Amino acid sequence: MNFRRQILSQFPELEDPKSHPRFTGIPSFMRAPFTENLTDLDIAMCGVPYDGGVTNRTGTRLGPRDVRIQSTMMRCYNQATGAAPYEKARIGDIGDAWPVMPFELEHAHKEIESFFQEIKEAGALPLAVGGDHSMSLPILRALAKDGPVALVQIDAHCDTGGMYQGSEHHHGSSFSAAVNEGLIDPKKSVQIGIRGGTIVPDLWKFSHDHGMRVITIDELYDMGIATAMQEACDIVGDTPTYVTFDIDSLDPAFAPGTGTPEIGGITSYEALKMVRSLKDLNIIGADIVEVSPPFDPSGGTALIAATLMFELLCLMADCVDRNKGS
């Protein structure tokens, strides 16, 4: 509108939408521009509003919308690390990978895979918000077509289970499927924060048998977060790496809005430290999953997810910047 343009011309500091009052405008991730032109982007933020793979409490299909709203609280610079993602990379919100056929799980996964294949072909790095953890499998299918990648997984559960109620694919089997399909290298995969009771004595036998490094919550605290994350970085090395962060890795005192909460988890500050410790990795994509807003009407869980998303965005922008110089 002409009136709006006239007003903004008097206040040049408001030209950037990220400087507008946070309660205004149509929410996008981090108040970044919405675009469907992938050739304009180095990092493509998107939602995956799908929870057809959950085994108990649903609601994560609503996660991306609430994280978008809470992400208006994010700013342009990272005070703790000095990162300036918008100065180092072209960043935008490209909308949602929403399956047209959500009731057919394997077809829905194919739709999600196709969405992320377009991102990969455009040369952008995806930063996704779910949605249940089954969505990581189709994303990896798109990103790892040329060979297996490394994995850093911060989670309460390994998600390397098997058949469940007649289905091989659900949010508890994403990474056993990824190993079996040659999408991730199990010897370069680290699963951190694992805890909680199990139905069988060794629910995560697949992880151990295939050489995945499983760091339980007890071991994490016994060895210290800094030591554990350094080990994770040493295992991954400079291999192209996918980072997946399940919000149930946090104690439900901090993040109750999730489908499979487990007490005795990490704090929100520890989550920040853990993500920041991945600063030197060669990250090719990342996701934050299992935010279920119906279980946290306060919006606090979505705010944590948005903040962790910003931390991942900072890492990925630095990665883009390093690769430009190489």
XYZ file of N, CA and C in Angstrom, residues 160 198-209:
39
model
N 15.567 -46.937 16.177
C 16.077 -48.013 15.326
C 15.303 -49.295 15.618
N 11.749 -49.665 28.280
C 11.566 -50.325 26.987
C 10.619 -51.502 27.129
N 10.055 -51.911 26.005
C 9.128 -53.044 26.009
C 9.887 -54.366 26.049
N 11.049 -54.392 25.409
C 11.901 -55.578 25.395
C 13.246 -55.204 26.004
N 14.039 -56.184 26.464
C 15.287 -55.864 27.178
C 16.265 -55.003 26.377
N 16.364 -55.237 25.074
C 17.324 -54.485 24.275
C 16.609 -53.930 23.043
N 15.784 -52.930 23.263
C 14.987 -52.348 22.181
C 15.863 -51.772 21.080
N 17.031 -51.264 21.459
C 17.901 -50.611 20.490
C 19.075 -51.505 20.087
N 18.811 -52.818 20.054
C 19.840 -53.780 19.660
C 20.409 -53.456 18.280
N 19.562 -52.993 17.383
C 20.002 -52.665 16.027
C 21.133 -51.646 16.074
N 20.985 -50.610 16.874
C 22.018 -49.570 16.962
C 23.345 -50.164 17.403
N 23.316 -50.963 18.460
C 24.550 -51.546 18.989
C 25.162 -52.531 18.006
N 24.335 -53.371 17.391
C 24.845 -54.394 16.479
C 25.475 -53.789 15.228
